[in-house]
Every structure is written in C-alpha cells, then in structure tokens.
Amino acid sequence: MTPQLTGVRLRADELVGENGVVSGPLKGYHHETYVLTMPGETRIVKLREPRERILWFDRRCFRSEEALLRELHGRISRIPAVHDVEGMALQVFIEGRTLKSRPWGDRRIPEPVHGQIVDLFRELAHVTPDTLEVERSCEAKDRADDGDCDGFLERLVVFVEEQVYEKNSADFGRLFTELGLHPDAFVQLRKNVSGLTRRDFCLLHADLHRENFVLDPLNQLWSIDWELAMLGDPLYDLATHLYLMSYPAEQERRMAEDWARAVGGVRPGSVRGWADDLERILAFKRAQSVFTDVIRLSLSLRDGSNVNWVRLPSAVRKLQTIMTAAARPLGLAEIPSRSRIAAALLR
C-alpha cells in the first residue's frame, strides 16, 4: 500500500515539476523537511513546515527566519542564503555533515572548529538591537530593555512557567507532582538565578548545538536553524551553547574564555560580570530542561495505545540525571528513585 503524501511533500513535488528532484523527509523533530533540486539549476533549497501536533517549548522572537537571514547576509558568515522559488522564500541547503555526525571521541571538537565558533560569537556581538530591522513576533512588554539581563532571564523563566508547566498541566500535572515538581520550584529558581550584571545586548542564535553546525567539504563551519534567534544577553547564548554541546571540562573552560575575549573585543559592555553570572544562567538551562524533558520523555514512551518498554530504562536514567543536575536551582528536596520515576512515567 502506497503511503499517503503529506501536504508538504505535495508542495515540494509541485515546485520541482517533472524534471526536479525531491529528497527526504530529513530527520527532525519539529519540522517535516525536504531538499529540492530545481530543474536546470545547481542550487538546492529546503522546504519545511512544522509537524502537526508537535509541542513547542522555545520562545520565538522574530516573525520570519528567512527575513532574519536576509538581514544578516554580509554580517554573519556562512549562514544559509534565501532564494525565492515560485513566490516562496526558501533557504539554500548547506551540503556537509553536522558536528553531531562527526567521528570525534569524548565530545571534543577540533581546534579549527573551535575557532570558527568563537568567530561566530564575535560576529553576533556586532549585531545590536538598534542595527537590526526585522519584524519581531514578541510584544514590546515581553522584551527587556537593552542591558537588563535580569529582566531578560525573568521573561524566559515566565515562558517556561506559563507555556511549558502551566499550559501542559492538564495532561502532565500529575506526572510533575509525582516527580516532586511543584509550582514553588519556580520561586526557588528565581531566587537562584537573579542578580545578574547588566550587559549590552546583541543578537543571539540561542540554539547552537551540534546538529545546527554543518561542516562543508572545505571544513568551513556553517550555522543553520536560526528560528529561535533573539536579542538579549550575549552570555545566555554562550551558556546555551555550553549546555547543549557538553564539552569536556577543559574545552568548555577554553570556549568560555575565548568567547569573553572575542565578544569583549567588540563590545566590552557585553561581557561585564560574565565569570560570576555564567553559572546562574547554566542553572536556568538545567532547570528548563527538567520541565521540557519530562514531557518529551513521557511522549517518547507512547507506542500507539501501548508502552514502548524498550525505551523505558533509558528514559528513566536520563530523567533522573536531568533532575539531579537541576536539584539545586529548583530547590528539590530529593531526587526520585528510578523505580519511582518509572512508575510515574508508566501511570
């Protein structure tokens, strides 16, 4: 039986016509993505749309990723170009391999890659709120004033509290409670992450992990997936990057120090107090992951109306590890045992 084509796939077939090529869908959680080779052209573009019934746990600040990429052309090196195809703005597909697929051990990255990531942070520091003319999707009341790092982080805490915890409480409230995740955890979180130094804001990618870096055949590093970009505290971009990359300790330290030199060389006011504040923002990232991963891991165990028993042990281990890392910022009195976590997930 031939599987029914989705709307995205049908649009892809229409765009390339009889003489083009459609590849995909590519692997990805949030989007259904196809790579299109247009007839008579060498350019390869991506067509993607959000998957149906996918939960989104990240704040979005720009209305159009493609509009942002166009604005950044010539200001940020090695980002996808945008082409108009049949009235649609599509990103050029970057050919290469992501850092996640590279065969390096102990999560260490090579020095040339390290240097290119530092260069990206340096370029981002040049893009300030007053030099970026792209339509924003967040309301003015949801934007912190330039330099107000406490206000910037508080808005992210509010987003997790309202859009992840409270919004999903009807379906996952019992699970949160059984794991010891109560509303007062956000009171404790605010106490533990407040008091940040004022830093000058700039553009943040806000999602710089191994799958969003692509090494092309010339070993040039490209950054993709800019949909979570925002304007805010540059230290948040570094903290998010360190948290998602899970560097070996020595390379994490070097990345932080090189970030401070690079960004401070562009705007000294963007690195004020960074050494004291980095752990606070990392604590927020650990806490944020608890609420999002409780939901994601629970959903990953669903196999139709049954439980995917094969995935259960790894889900339990991962959730206990994540909760242990976030115990201090969330003020958790105890971490549930693996048997308690498994029972809660199964219920």
PDB file of C-alpha atoms in Angstrom, residues 129-342:
ATOM      1  CA  PRO A 129      19.184  45.863  18.702  1.00  0.00           C
ATOM      2  CA  ASP A 130      19.444  49.282  17.091  1.00  0.00           C
ATOM      3  CA  THR A 131      21.062  47.906  13.914  1.00  0.00           C
ATOM      4  CA  LEU A 132      18.604  45.089  13.185  1.00  0.00           C
ATOM      5  CA  GLU A 133      15.453  45.939  11.231  1.00  0.00           C
ATOM      6  CA  VAL A 134      13.457  42.707  11.241  1.00  0.00           C
ATOM      7  CA  GLU A 135       9.839  42.313  12.312  1.00  0.00           C
ATOM      8  CA  ARG A 136       9.562  40.948  15.826  1.00  0.00           C
ATOM      9  CA  SER A 137       6.865  38.497  16.895  1.00  0.00           C
ATOM     10  CA  CYS A 138       7.087  39.140  20.640  1.00  0.00           C
ATOM     11  CA  GLU A 139       5.211  42.101  22.106  1.00  0.00           C
ATOM     12  CA  ALA A 140       7.095  45.095  23.439  1.00  0.00           C
ATOM     13  CA  LYS A 141       6.136  44.208  27.025  1.00  0.00           C
ATOM     14  CA  ASP A 142       7.886  40.859  26.587  1.00  0.00           C
ATOM     15  CA  ARG A 143      11.202  42.479  25.642  1.00  0.00           C
ATOM     16  CA  ALA A 144      13.701  43.517  28.278  1.00  0.00           C
ATOM     17  CA  ASP A 145      15.388  46.897  27.943  1.00  0.00           C
ATOM     18  CA  ASP A 146      18.895  46.782  26.487  1.00  0.00           C
ATOM     19  CA  GLY A 147      21.264  45.732  29.261  1.00  0.00           C
ATOM     20  CA  ASP A 148      18.603  44.456  31.661  1.00  0.00           C
ATOM     21  CA  CYS A 149      19.893  40.883  31.932  1.00  0.00           C
ATOM     22  CA  ASP A 150      17.756  40.106  34.980  1.00  0.00           C
ATOM     23  CA  GLY A 151      14.654  41.189  33.074  1.00  0.00           C
ATOM     24  CA  PHE A 152      15.717  39.162  30.038  1.00  0.00           C
ATOM     25  CA  LEU A 153      16.146  35.970  32.068  1.00  0.00           C
ATOM     26  CA  GLU A 154      12.941  36.581  34.032  1.00  0.00           C
ATOM     27  CA  ARG A 155      10.959  36.598  30.779  1.00  0.00           C
ATOM     28  CA  LEU A 156      12.471  33.210  29.923  1.00  0.00           C
ATOM     29  CA  VAL A 157      11.533  31.869  33.364  1.00  0.00           C
ATOM     30  CA  VAL A 158       7.978  33.136  32.855  1.00  0.00           C
ATOM     31  CA  PHE A 159       7.831  31.409  29.470  1.00  0.00           C
ATOM     32  CA  VAL A 160       8.806  28.043  30.997  1.00  0.00           C
ATOM     33  CA  GLU A 161       6.401  28.534  33.889  1.00  0.00           C
ATOM     34  CA  GLU A 162       3.404  29.542  31.776  1.00  0.00           C
ATOM     35  CA  GLN A 163       3.938  27.918  28.379  1.00  0.00           C
ATOM     36  CA  VAL A 164       5.535  24.629  29.473  1.00  0.00           C
ATOM     37  CA  TYR A 165       4.480  23.907  33.058  1.00  0.00           C
ATOM     38  CA  GLU A 166       1.048  25.535  33.400  1.00  0.00           C
ATOM     39  CA  LYS A 167      -0.101  25.110  29.809  1.00  0.00           C
ATOM     40  CA  ASN A 168       0.532  21.360  29.944  1.00  0.00           C
ATOM     41  CA  SER A 169      -0.680  20.799  33.493  1.00  0.00           C
ATOM     42  CA  ALA A 170      -3.969  19.243  32.342  1.00  0.00           C
ATOM     43  CA  ASP A 171      -2.103  16.374  30.703  1.00  0.00           C
ATOM     44  CA  PHE A 172       1.129  16.252  32.724  1.00  0.00           C
ATOM     45  CA  GLY A 173       0.289  17.887  36.061  1.00  0.00           C
ATOM     46  CA  ARG A 174       0.044  14.562  37.901  1.00  0.00           C
ATOM     47  CA  LEU A 175       3.383  13.469  36.477  1.00  0.00           C
ATOM     48  CA  PHE A 176       5.029  16.721  37.582  1.00  0.00           C
ATOM     49  CA  THR A 177       3.597  16.292  41.080  1.00  0.00           C
ATOM     50  CA  GLU A 178       4.679  12.660  41.427  1.00  0.00           C
ATOM     51  CA  LEU A 179       8.206  13.668  40.461  1.00  0.00           C
ATOM     52  CA  GLY A 180       8.239  16.420  43.093  1.00  0.00           C
ATOM     53  CA  LEU A 181       7.990  19.291  40.621  1.00  0.00           C
ATOM     54  CA  HIS A 182       5.641  21.752  42.296  1.00  0.00           C
ATOM     55  CA  PRO A 183       4.849  25.403  41.425  1.00  0.00           C
ATOM     56  CA  ASP A 184       7.125  26.649  44.209  1.00  0.00           C
ATOM     57  CA  ALA A 185      10.071  25.316  42.196  1.00  0.00           C
ATOM     58  CA  PHE A 186       9.806  28.497  40.138  1.00  0.00           C
ATOM     59  CA  VAL A 187      10.040  30.611  43.305  1.00  0.00           C
ATOM     60  CA  GLN A 188      13.276  28.822  44.160  1.00  0.00           C
ATOM     61  CA  LEU A 189      14.533  29.142  40.586  1.00  0.00           C
ATOM     62  CA  ARG A 190      14.056  32.912  40.600  1.00  0.00           C
ATOM     63  CA  LYS A 191      15.975  33.196  43.878  1.00  0.00           C
ATOM     64  CA  ASN A 192      18.867  31.198  42.461  1.00  0.00           C
ATOM     65  CA  VAL A 193      19.272  32.915  39.092  1.00  0.00           C
ATOM     66  CA  SER A 194      18.553  36.563  39.899  1.00  0.00           C
ATOM     67  CA  GLY A 195      21.115  39.296  40.447  1.00  0.00           C
ATOM     68  CA  LEU A 196      22.744  39.295  37.000  1.00  0.00           C
ATOM     69  CA  THR A 197      25.111  42.077  35.972  1.00  0.00           C
ATOM     70  CA  ARG A 198      23.954  44.477  33.263  1.00  0.00           C
ATOM     71  CA  ARG A 199      25.417  43.625  29.847  1.00  0.00           C
ATOM     72  CA  ASP A 200      24.895  45.267  26.462  1.00  0.00           C
ATOM     73  CA  PHE A 201      22.504  43.195  24.324  1.00  0.00           C
ATOM     74  CA  CYS A 202      23.210  41.769  20.886  1.00  0.00           C
ATOM     75  CA  LEU A 203      21.816  39.138  18.538  1.00  0.00           C
ATOM     76  CA  LEU A 204      21.740  35.580  19.876  1.00  0.00           C
ATOM     77  CA  HIS A 205      21.357  32.404  17.836  1.00  0.00           C
ATOM     78  CA  ALA A 206      20.105  30.752  21.066  1.00  0.00           C
ATOM     79  CA  ASP A 207      20.312  27.164  19.763  1.00  0.00           C
ATOM     80  CA  LEU A 208      23.947  26.491  18.865  1.00  0.00           C
ATOM     81  CA  HIS A 209      24.239  22.725  19.279  1.00  0.00           C
ATOM     82  CA  ARG A 210      25.938  20.022  17.223  1.00  0.00           C
ATOM     83  CA  GLU A 211      23.052  19.455  14.826  1.00  0.00           C
ATOM     84  CA  ASN A 212      22.885  23.159  13.978  1.00  0.00           C
ATOM     85  CA  PHE A 213      26.530  23.295  12.880  1.00  0.00           C
ATOM     86  CA  VAL A 214      27.416  21.906   9.436  1.00  0.00           C
ATOM     87  CA  LEU A 215      30.951  21.343   8.199  1.00  0.00           C
ATOM     88  CA  ASP A 216      31.101  21.635   4.411  1.00  0.00           C
ATOM     89  CA  PRO A 217      33.609  19.715   2.208  1.00  0.00           C
ATOM     90  CA  LEU A 218      36.137  22.542   2.705  1.00  0.00           C
ATOM     91  CA  ASN A 219      35.812  22.243   6.510  1.00  0.00           C
ATOM     92  CA  GLN A 220      34.075  25.589   6.749  1.00  0.00           C
ATOM     93  CA  LEU A 221      31.560  25.749   9.581  1.00  0.00           C
ATOM     94  CA  TRP A 222      28.005  26.886   8.810  1.00  0.00           C
ATOM     95  CA  SER A 223      25.333  27.730  11.379  1.00  0.00           C
ATOM     96  CA  ILE A 224      21.753  26.762  10.489  1.00  0.00           C
ATOM     97  CA  ASP A 225      18.272  26.849  12.051  1.00  0.00           C
ATOM     98  CA  TRP A 226      18.016  30.456  13.224  1.00  0.00           C
ATOM     99  CA  GLU A 227      14.328  30.281  14.140  1.00  0.00           C
ATOM    100  CA  LEU A 228      14.987  30.652  17.892  1.00  0.00           C
ATOM    101  CA  ALA A 229      17.233  33.711  17.473  1.00  0.00           C
ATOM    102  CA  MET A 230      16.587  36.637  19.788  1.00  0.00           C
ATOM    103  CA  LEU A 231      18.036  39.909  21.015  1.00  0.00           C
ATOM    104  CA  GLY A 232      19.314  39.776  24.550  1.00  0.00           C
ATOM    105  CA  ASP A 233      22.086  38.952  26.987  1.00  0.00           C
ATOM    106  CA  PRO A 234      25.046  37.581  24.998  1.00  0.00           C
ATOM    107  CA  LEU A 235      26.066  35.415  27.969  1.00  0.00           C
ATOM    108  CA  TYR A 236      22.811  33.483  27.516  1.00  0.00           C
ATOM    109  CA  ASP A 237      23.988  32.435  24.042  1.00  0.00           C
ATOM    110  CA  LEU A 238      27.268  31.142  25.481  1.00  0.00           C
ATOM    111  CA  ALA A 239      25.521  29.311  28.353  1.00  0.00           C
ATOM    112  CA  THR A 240      23.032  27.674  25.995  1.00  0.00           C
ATOM    113  CA  HIS A 241      25.874  26.614  23.693  1.00  0.00           C
ATOM    114  CA  LEU A 242      27.915  25.114  26.543  1.00  0.00           C
ATOM    115  CA  TYR A 243      24.900  23.310  27.958  1.00  0.00           C
ATOM    116  CA  LEU A 244      23.901  21.787  24.621  1.00  0.00           C
ATOM    117  CA  MET A 245      27.414  20.880  23.466  1.00  0.00           C
ATOM    118  CA  SER A 246      28.501  19.020  26.639  1.00  0.00           C
ATOM    119  CA  TYR A 247      32.169  19.761  26.010  1.00  0.00           C
ATOM    120  CA  PRO A 248      34.915  18.070  28.008  1.00  0.00           C
ATOM    121  CA  ALA A 249      35.658  20.303  31.027  1.00  0.00           C
ATOM    122  CA  GLU A 250      38.901  21.734  29.668  1.00  0.00           C
ATOM    123  CA  GLN A 251      37.402  22.644  26.298  1.00  0.00           C
ATOM    124  CA  GLU A 252      34.323  24.155  27.963  1.00  0.00           C
ATOM    125  CA  ARG A 253      36.573  26.419  30.028  1.00  0.00           C
ATOM    126  CA  ARG A 254      38.544  27.475  26.940  1.00  0.00           C
ATOM    127  CA  MET A 255      35.366  28.184  24.964  1.00  0.00           C
ATOM    128  CA  ALA A 256      34.095  30.447  27.730  1.00  0.00           C
ATOM    129  CA  GLU A 257      37.381  32.336  27.983  1.00  0.00           C
ATOM    130  CA  ASP A 258      37.725  32.686  24.197  1.00  0.00           C
ATOM    131  CA  TRP A 259      34.107  33.870  23.999  1.00  0.00           C
ATOM    132  CA  ALA A 260      34.846  36.590  26.563  1.00  0.00           C
ATOM    133  CA  ARG A 261      37.921  37.787  24.648  1.00  0.00           C
ATOM    134  CA  ALA A 262      36.126  37.784  21.289  1.00  0.00           C
ATOM    135  CA  VAL A 263      32.902  39.461  22.403  1.00  0.00           C
ATOM    136  CA  GLY A 264      34.725  41.823  24.765  1.00  0.00           C
ATOM    137  CA  GLY A 265      36.939  42.903  21.889  1.00  0.00           C
ATOM    138  CA  VAL A 266      33.839  44.065  20.025  1.00  0.00           C
ATOM    139  CA  ARG A 267      31.763  45.444  22.912  1.00  0.00           C
ATOM    140  CA  PRO A 268      33.373  45.453  26.374  1.00  0.00           C
ATOM    141  CA  GLY A 269      29.976  46.131  27.928  1.00  0.00           C
ATOM    142  CA  SER A 270      28.689  42.791  26.651  1.00  0.00           C
ATOM    143  CA  VAL A 271      30.973  40.722  28.893  1.00  0.00           C
ATOM    144  CA  ARG A 272      30.663  42.561  32.207  1.00  0.00           C
ATOM    145  CA  GLY A 273      30.438  40.112  35.102  1.00  0.00           C
ATOM    146  CA  TRP A 274      30.400  37.102  32.809  1.00  0.00           C
ATOM    147  CA  ALA A 275      32.515  34.848  35.029  1.00  0.00           C
ATOM    148  CA  ASP A 276      30.207  35.383  38.004  1.00  0.00           C
ATOM    149  CA  ASP A 277      26.952  35.085  36.034  1.00  0.00           C
ATOM    150  CA  LEU A 278      27.678  32.117  33.780  1.00  0.00           C
ATOM    151  CA  GLU A 279      26.810  29.505  36.420  1.00  0.00           C
ATOM    152  CA  ARG A 280      23.491  31.247  37.164  1.00  0.00           C
ATOM    153  CA  ILE A 281      22.413  31.056  33.544  1.00  0.00           C
ATOM    154  CA  LEU A 282      23.621  27.464  33.243  1.00  0.00           C
ATOM    155  CA  ALA A 283      21.477  26.705  36.298  1.00  0.00           C
ATOM    156  CA  PHE A 284      18.467  28.107  34.446  1.00  0.00           C
ATOM    157  CA  LYS A 285      19.220  25.901  31.423  1.00  0.00           C
ATOM    158  CA  ARG A 286      19.377  22.811  33.667  1.00  0.00           C
ATOM    159  CA  ALA A 287      16.078  23.732  35.288  1.00  0.00           C
ATOM    160  CA  GLN A 288      14.410  24.487  31.961  1.00  0.00           C
ATOM    161  CA  SER A 289      15.361  21.047  30.671  1.00  0.00           C
ATOM    162  CA  VAL A 290      13.579  19.297  33.531  1.00  0.00           C
ATOM    163  CA  PHE A 291      10.136  20.566  32.548  1.00  0.00           C
ATOM    164  CA  THR A 292      10.549  20.104  28.809  1.00  0.00           C
ATOM    165  CA  ASP A 293      12.169  16.678  29.059  1.00  0.00           C
ATOM    166  CA  VAL A 294       9.586  15.305  31.488  1.00  0.00           C
ATOM    167  CA  ILE A 295       7.001  15.859  28.753  1.00  0.00           C
ATOM    168  CA  ARG A 296       9.164  14.759  25.839  1.00  0.00           C
ATOM    169  CA  LEU A 297      10.362  11.578  27.529  1.00  0.00           C
ATOM    170  CA  SER A 298       6.832  10.707  28.569  1.00  0.00           C
ATOM    171  CA  LEU A 299       5.616  11.117  24.993  1.00  0.00           C
ATOM    172  CA  SER A 300       8.538   9.085  23.659  1.00  0.00           C
ATOM    173  CA  LEU A 301       7.263   6.064  25.576  1.00  0.00           C
ATOM    174  CA  ARG A 302       3.929   6.059  23.784  1.00  0.00           C
ATOM    175  CA  ASP A 303       3.576   3.405  21.103  1.00  0.00           C
ATOM    176  CA  GLY A 304       0.005   3.852  19.976  1.00  0.00           C
ATOM    177  CA  SER A 305      -2.057   2.747  22.965  1.00  0.00           C
ATOM    178  CA  ASN A 306       0.840   0.732  24.376  1.00  0.00           C
ATOM    179  CA  VAL A 307       4.083   1.438  26.211  1.00  0.00           C
ATOM    180  CA  ASN A 308       7.410   1.272  24.415  1.00  0.00           C
ATOM    181  CA  TRP A 309       9.147  -0.897  27.019  1.00  0.00           C
ATOM    182  CA  VAL A 310      12.463  -0.837  25.152  1.00  0.00           C
ATOM    183  CA  ARG A 311      12.790   2.919  25.654  1.00  0.00           C
ATOM    184  CA  LEU A 312      11.708   2.943  29.303  1.00  0.00           C
ATOM    185  CA  PRO A 313      15.088   2.228  31.009  1.00  0.00           C
ATOM    186  CA  SER A 314      16.974   4.909  29.072  1.00  0.00           C
ATOM    187  CA  ALA A 315      14.165   7.435  29.607  1.00  0.00           C
ATOM    188  CA  VAL A 316      14.238   6.798  33.360  1.00  0.00           C
ATOM    189  CA  ARG A 317      18.035   7.139  33.540  1.00  0.00           C
ATOM    190  CA  LYS A 318      18.015  10.333  31.506  1.00  0.00           C
ATOM    191  CA  LEU A 319      15.255  11.919  33.559  1.00  0.00           C
ATOM    192  CA  GLN A 320      16.959  11.105  36.859  1.00  0.00           C
ATOM    193  CA  THR A 321      20.219  12.606  35.551  1.00  0.00           C
ATOM    194  CA  ILE A 322      18.452  15.772  34.398  1.00  0.00           C
ATOM    195  CA  MET A 323      16.638  16.190  37.726  1.00  0.00           C
ATOM    196  CA  THR A 324      19.853  15.640  39.675  1.00  0.00           C
ATOM    197  CA  ALA A 325      21.581  18.403  37.693  1.00  0.00           C
ATOM    198  CA  ALA A 326      18.683  20.803  38.355  1.00  0.00           C
ATOM    199  CA  ALA A 327      18.086  19.920  42.012  1.00  0.00           C
ATOM    200  CA  ARG A 328      19.880  22.959  43.408  1.00  0.00           C
ATOM    201  CA  PRO A 329      18.373  25.720  41.216  1.00  0.00           C
ATOM    202  CA  LEU A 330      14.874  24.242  41.637  1.00  0.00           C
ATOM    203  CA  GLY A 331      15.279  23.644  45.362  1.00  0.00           C
ATOM    204  CA  LEU A 332      14.330  19.971  45.085  1.00  0.00           C
ATOM    205  CA  ALA A 333      14.481  18.274  48.487  1.00  0.00           C
ATOM    206  CA  GLU A 334      15.102  14.851  46.966  1.00  0.00           C
ATOM    207  CA  ILE A 335      15.543  13.165  43.606  1.00  0.00           C
ATOM    208  CA  PRO A 336      13.066  10.349  42.905  1.00  0.00           C
ATOM    209  CA  SER A 337      14.468   6.851  42.656  1.00  0.00           C
ATOM    210  CA  ARG A 338      14.497   5.159  39.271  1.00  0.00           C
ATOM    211  CA  SER A 339      11.656   2.870  40.300  1.00  0.00           C
ATOM    212  CA  ARG A 340       9.553   5.872  41.346  1.00  0.00           C
ATOM    213  CA  ILE A 341      10.303   7.686  38.069  1.00  0.00           C
ATOM    214  CA  ALA A 342       9.414   4.571  36.053  1.00  0.00           C
TER     215      ALA A 342
END
